[in-house]
Amino acid sequence: MASAGGGKVSFKVTLTSDPKLPFKVFSVPEGAPFTAVLKFAAEEFKVPPQTSAIITNDGVGINPQQSAGNVFLKHGSELRLIPRDRVGASLMSV
Amino acid sequence: GLATSYALKEAKRRSGSQSMDNENDGKAVRILCRKLVLINNETGLQWLIGSPFFPPLTIASTFRCIHTLPSNPLSPDFPKESDDLRTLLLKGFEVIGALIAGNNLHLEQNAGEAIDAVRKLRKALSSDTESRNLIGGVVDWNRTEDVRFFVSRSGDTSGLESVSGVAYEDEGEKYVWERGCLLRCELPIKLPLYYSVNSPKAEDMFTRATEAVAARFRDPKVTYIMETLNERQTEAPEPLVIRGGDLDFQAELSSVSFSSETDQVPDVKSTTCSYFCSTRKDTTSFTSVEEVTHRKSNRHVFLAAMEETKLLVVNFKLEVLCYAAKDLPLKYAVSKIIIPGLVDQLYTMKNIISPELLTRHPQLNQYHFNPPGFLHPVSVIYELNYGETEIKQVEVRKSLHLRLGLPFDRPLLRIANAINLSLTKSGATRNSTRKGNHSVSFELYFVQPMSVYGCLTALLTYCMVISGSSLLKDVHLGIPSSGVSGGVVSLIQGSYEYHHYLQDGFDDSDIEGNVEELSMMVNKTDSGWGFQIWEGSCNGVVALRGEVAARFWMRGSCSCGQGWGCAYRSLQTIISWFRLQHYTSIDVPSHREIQQSLVEIGDKDPSFTGSHDWIGAIELSFVLDKLLGVSCKIINVRSGDELPEKCRELALHFENQGTPIMIGGGVLAYTLLGVDFNESSGDCAFLILDPHYTGNDELKKIVNGGWCGWKKAVDSKGKHFFLHDKFYNLLLPQRPNMV
């Protein structure tokens, strides 16, 4: 699945919130911001990009504010798309 | 690969663990430390550390030999090793043996080589020339048996005797600290050097001047004053004075007669160290510390110079920490322990400074540490010209970690880890000026033309500082048990501060927003809000005085951290952990600073700052990465029901990383401090620290109210703690691999 030639990198992104674990493969230019990958993946899986995040298969968080080539070098190509939790309300009852 | 420590408990079982109390008849080796640190299958040499105050063949700790000849990992580089150990090892401890580990070793031959190495090292260290029983130990990885020890008896350099038994002391720390105490001497010296401009031989002058200082220590006219630093004793013993003339430099330590204490007025000549020691049985902390100050008489000496001369002043901050038996007479403590320690340190520092004598002097400071697994402190001299994170300093610490068998993924020998033995009480608690009802009185004076807005910001920061100083630590200690039977508990390692809503009733989650609201009201009226401002000017100073009811901030919607800040609080708790474990020295960020970080890395739009928007585990990972360089693992589960399945992974996290975990899901954020997990039954509980608490920082209230406590995944009534129809993200911060 991993390939990097002609200035492009590929990622295999799996949607973990779906028990069937569907995945898509994306190729982007090395220099493209990784946010693009996140956006494409979210759109393909029909989930909102702002409430999604990408992590590696080992669970390491990826800051999307870096180039796709950087992410590929640091983390490889096997990634997961997860929903972001947003927490704040005080519903705790003792 | 990971280094694993080789625990030698097998020998204890086999030799039938004799606990020989007092005098060791020299037939068995006694080991006080919990393990001799070795690396499986590695070929190497360890120095065995003992003390002239312990019975022969008593091993208190081991240091790995790290400087070896390139050709042979078993051949020490004696000059380098002795330089390191001269500083590292406290006077009062000494190298008494060596242990060689390897594969397919000839036992006696290697034991002989080990003993030979010890002799050479002792000579290089210029230890007492007293001969001792020296130990040679051998570990052959290919054999199943443990360490084999051999002894070379003092005075007999040829023969090697095999040692029959090895005894392990159960309470090594007690053994060391019941027998002896710590002595400390602090001596700052300003050494003036005069050297001729025309033929500068500054280094020669330096050497001679240093030698002159060293000689002064033995001057009969010098006076030593000894006192105790034990603050807890209600009747501290009177300080004692010893004159240089009373000291005895000739006697050998082993032949010093250890007199017993009498009740009469102490005769200085025979008083022992125990005079200063605490009579309490509490041996856990360094309560018995003496200080010796060296007073020189003030004499002015005028020297004639033949030609143009330059003056250079070299600063020495000498500080030695030594170990001495409690029944050692003080005159020997000074002459045989402290003075040699001062002289050694003087020369060590001189040798470091000498090459840079005419340029920038290295800033040398002495620090002492209690590394985990050691029964005694060690000393290190750090060069601080470029700070602690400078590459050379990192390498120095790494090699110390290697020598002491310490893990490489946590700071243990940084300045923040050092023992604080200074006279002044450190860490005095700030006096909060709080009254009841969370109100604060203040008087602040500012020079005009600072605006009211500016004054208020300063005021609120001041209030935050006051309330922040009473943060509780480690609130989970001593709480009731989890209710899981037969489970294994895995907990956070180290300390953290409990950050929660409305810390002390003071809402610090949105200071700037509150200041704006407040200043608008102030401009309208100066009364009727429980807030009075008195303004007067006197010589250009504007004075503000009034009472602020902290609960004022709760008026108006969303003007309190309640309801939106819980993930931020969990992050603050996590960052406090990294601060307390010395991975970072940044302040725990405010809500606004957290938001600002997310804007700066591009994850949020600028409008996010100052908002009350919620964040979650992913945002926390970005902030930890940006502000601390810490990376995180994220566990995502589709349903709260899946969380118990993750218990094994969570237990492993607490065991290996030991950092606090943030759990985000449903609409709530929690901090997870541990799990209790029974693998066979699957029963489990989670130690939860809840950031939603809004009360004041009273431990009892927090624990009794369940704000920190064990929550079972399913309680006795069948109620689930985690929601089955919500997904959860868990944030697992990773220890940065740094020393």
GROMACS .gro file of N, CA, C and O in nm, chain B residues 174-217:
model
  176
  268LYS      N    1   1.792   0.107   5.624
  268LYS     CA    2   1.799   0.120   5.770
  268LYS      C    3   1.942   0.093   5.815
  268LYS      O    4   1.996   0.163   5.900
  269TYR      N    5   2.003  -0.009   5.758
  269TYR     CA    6   2.139  -0.046   5.794
  269TYR      C    7   2.233   0.074   5.777
  269TYR      O    8   2.312   0.108   5.864
  270VAL      N    9   2.222   0.139   5.662
  270VAL     CA   10   2.314   0.250   5.632
  270VAL      C   11   2.290   0.369   5.724
  270VAL      O   12   2.384   0.429   5.777
  271TRP      N   13   2.164   0.402   5.745
  271TRP     CA   14   2.136   0.528   5.815
  271TRP      C   15   2.122   0.514   5.965
  271TRP      O   16   2.113   0.614   6.036
  272GLU      N   17   2.124   0.391   6.016
  272GLU     CA   18   2.135   0.376   6.160
  272GLU      C   19   2.282   0.383   6.201
  272GLU      O   20   2.316   0.425   6.311
  273ARG      N   21   2.365   0.336   6.110
  273ARG     CA   22   2.508   0.336   6.140
  273ARG      C   23   2.572   0.473   6.124
  273ARG      O   24   2.667   0.505   6.194
  274GLY      N   25   2.529   0.549   6.027
  274GLY     CA   26   2.601   0.671   5.993
  274GLY      C   27   2.510   0.788   5.966
  274GLY      O   28   2.388   0.778   5.968
  275CYS      N   29   2.575   0.900   5.939
  275CYS     CA   30   2.500   1.023   5.915
  275CYS      C   31   2.571   1.102   5.805
  275CYS      O   32   2.681   1.065   5.763
  276LEU      N   33   2.509   1.208   5.763
  276LEU     CA   34   2.567   1.289   5.658
  276LEU      C   35   2.634   1.412   5.717
  276LEU      O   36   2.582   1.475   5.809
  277LEU      N   37   2.748   1.446   5.662
  277LEU     CA   38   2.815   1.570   5.700
  277LEU      C   39   2.822   1.658   5.577
  277LEU      O   40   2.844   1.609   5.466
  278ARG      N   41   2.802   1.785   5.598
  278ARG     CA   42   2.807   1.875   5.483
  278ARG      C   43   2.894   1.993   5.516
  278ARG      O   44   2.888   2.047   5.626
  279CYS      N   45   2.973   2.034   5.417
  279CYS     CA   46   3.055   2.153   5.439
  279CYS      C   47   3.045   2.240   5.315
  279CYS      O   48   3.070   2.195   5.204
  280GLU      N   49   3.010   2.365   5.337
  280GLU     CA   50   2.997   2.457   5.226
  280GLU      C   51   3.104   2.564   5.241
  280GLU      O   52   3.118   2.624   5.348
  281LEU      N   53   3.180   2.586   5.137
  281LEU     CA   54   3.292   2.679   5.149
  281LEU      C   55   3.313   2.755   5.019
  281LEU      O   56   3.375   2.703   4.927
  282PRO      N   57   3.259   2.875   5.009
  282PRO     CA   58   3.288   2.953   4.888
  282PRO      C   59   3.424   3.019   4.903
  282PRO      O   60   3.456   3.073   5.008
  283ILE      N   61   3.502   3.009   4.798
  283ILE     CA   62   3.637   3.067   4.801
  283ILE      C   63   3.655   3.159   4.681
  283ILE      O   64   3.622   3.121   4.568
  284LYS      N   65   3.705   3.278   4.708
  284LYS     CA   66   3.743   3.364   4.596
  284LYS      C   67   3.895   3.365   4.595
  284LYS      O   68   3.959   3.415   4.687
  285LEU      N   69   3.950   3.311   4.490
  285LEU     CA   70   4.094   3.296   4.484
  285LEU      C   71   4.153   3.401   4.391
  285LEU      O   72   4.129   3.399   4.271
  286PRO      N   73   4.229   3.493   4.448
  286PRO     CA   74   4.290   3.595   4.360
  286PRO      C   75   4.419   3.540   4.299
  286PRO      O   76   4.498   3.476   4.368
  287LEU      N   77   4.435   3.568   4.172
  287LEU     CA   78   4.558   3.526   4.105
  287LEU      C   79   4.626   3.649   4.048
  287LEU      O   80   4.564   3.728   3.979
  288TYR      N   81   4.750   3.661   4.078
  288TYR     CA   82   4.827   3.771   4.018
  288TYR      C   83   4.925   3.711   3.920
  288TYR      O   84   5.004   3.624   3.955
  289TYR      N   85   4.920   3.753   3.799
  289TYR     CA   86   5.017   3.701   3.703
  289TYR      C   87   5.072   3.814   3.620
  289TYR      O   88   5.004   3.914   3.593
  290SER      N   89   5.193   3.797   3.581
  290SER     CA   90   5.261   3.902   3.508
  290SER      C   91   5.208   3.910   3.366
  290SER      O   92   5.190   3.809   3.299
  291VAL      N   93   5.188   4.032   3.320
  291VAL     CA   94   5.134   4.051   3.185
  291VAL      C   95   5.235   4.007   3.080
  291VAL      O   96   5.202   3.950   2.977
  292ASN      N   97   5.359   4.033   3.110
  292ASN     CA   98   5.461   4.009   3.007
  292ASN      C   99   5.488   3.862   2.984
  292ASN      O  100   5.505   3.818   2.872
  293SER      N  101   5.500   3.789   3.090
  293SER     CA  102   5.520   3.646   3.069
  293SER      C  103   5.412   3.572   3.145
  293SER      O  104   5.435   3.518   3.254
  294PRO      N  105   5.296   3.572   3.089
  294PRO     CA  106   5.185   3.516   3.167
  294PRO      C  107   5.199   3.365   3.184
  294PRO      O  108   5.198   3.292   3.087
  295LYS      N  109   5.218   3.325   3.306
  295LYS     CA  110   5.213   3.182   3.331
  295LYS      C  111   5.098   3.160   3.428
  295LYS      O  112   5.115   3.110   3.538
  296ALA      N  113   4.986   3.208   3.383
  296ALA     CA  114   4.871   3.212   3.474
  296ALA      C  115   4.837   3.073   3.526
  296ALA      O  116   4.802   3.055   3.643
  297GLU      N  117   4.850   2.975   3.439
  297GLU     CA  118   4.811   2.840   3.484
  297GLU      C  119   4.902   2.790   3.594
  297GLU      O  120   4.858   2.724   3.687
  298ASP      N  121   5.031   2.822   3.583
  298ASP     CA  122   5.122   2.783   3.691
  298ASP      C  123   5.083   2.850   3.822
  298ASP      O  124   5.083   2.789   3.929
  299MET      N  125   5.053   2.981   3.812
  299MET     CA  126   5.013   3.055   3.932
  299MET      C  127   4.889   2.993   3.991
  299MET      O  128   4.875   2.982   4.112
  300PHE      N  129   4.799   2.955   3.904
  300PHE     CA  130   4.674   2.895   3.948
  300PHE      C  131   4.703   2.766   4.025
  300PHE      O  132   4.649   2.742   4.133
  301THR      N  133   4.790   2.685   3.968
  301THR     CA  134   4.823   2.559   4.035
  301THR      C  135   4.882   2.586   4.172
  301THR      O  136   4.843   2.524   4.272
  302ARG      N  137   4.975   2.681   4.177
  302ARG     CA  138   5.039   2.706   4.307
  302ARG      C  139   4.941   2.765   4.406
  302ARG      O  140   4.942   2.731   4.525
  303ALA      N  141   4.855   2.853   4.358
  303ALA     CA  142   4.758   2.914   4.449
  303ALA      C  143   4.663   2.808   4.503
  303ALA      O  144   4.626   2.808   4.621
  304THR      N  145   4.622   2.717   4.416
  304THR     CA  146   4.532   2.611   4.460
  304THR      C  147   4.600   2.523   4.565
  304THR      O  148   4.539   2.487   4.666
  305GLU      N  149   4.727   2.492   4.539
  305GLU     CA  150   4.798   2.409   4.637
  305GLU      C  151   4.807   2.481   4.771
  305GLU      O  152   4.796   2.418   4.877
  306ALA      N  153   4.825   2.612   4.765
  306ALA     CA  154   4.834   2.688   4.891
  306ALA      C  155   4.702   2.680   4.968
  306ALA      O  156   4.700   2.666   5.091
  307VAL      N  157   4.592   2.690   4.896
  307VAL     CA  158   4.461   2.681   4.962
  307VAL      C  159   4.444   2.543   5.025
  307VAL      O  160   4.401   2.529   5.139
  308ALA      N  161   4.480   2.441   4.948
  308ALA     CA  162   4.464   2.305   4.999
  308ALA      C  163   4.546   2.287   5.126
  308ALA      O  164   4.502   2.222   5.222
  309ALA      N  165   4.665   2.346   5.126
  309ALA     CA  166   4.749   2.333   5.245
  309ALA      C  167   4.686   2.405   5.365
  309ALA      O  168   4.702   2.361   5.479
  310ARG      N  169   4.615   2.513   5.337
  310ARG     CA  170   4.555   2.588   5.446
  310ARG      C  171   4.455   2.506   5.526
  310ARG      O  172   4.430   2.532   5.643
  311PHE      N  173   4.393   2.410   5.459
  311PHE     CA  174   4.294   2.330   5.532
  311PHE      C  175   4.356   2.261   5.653
  311PHE      O  176   4.288   2.231   5.750
   0.00000   0.00000   0.00000
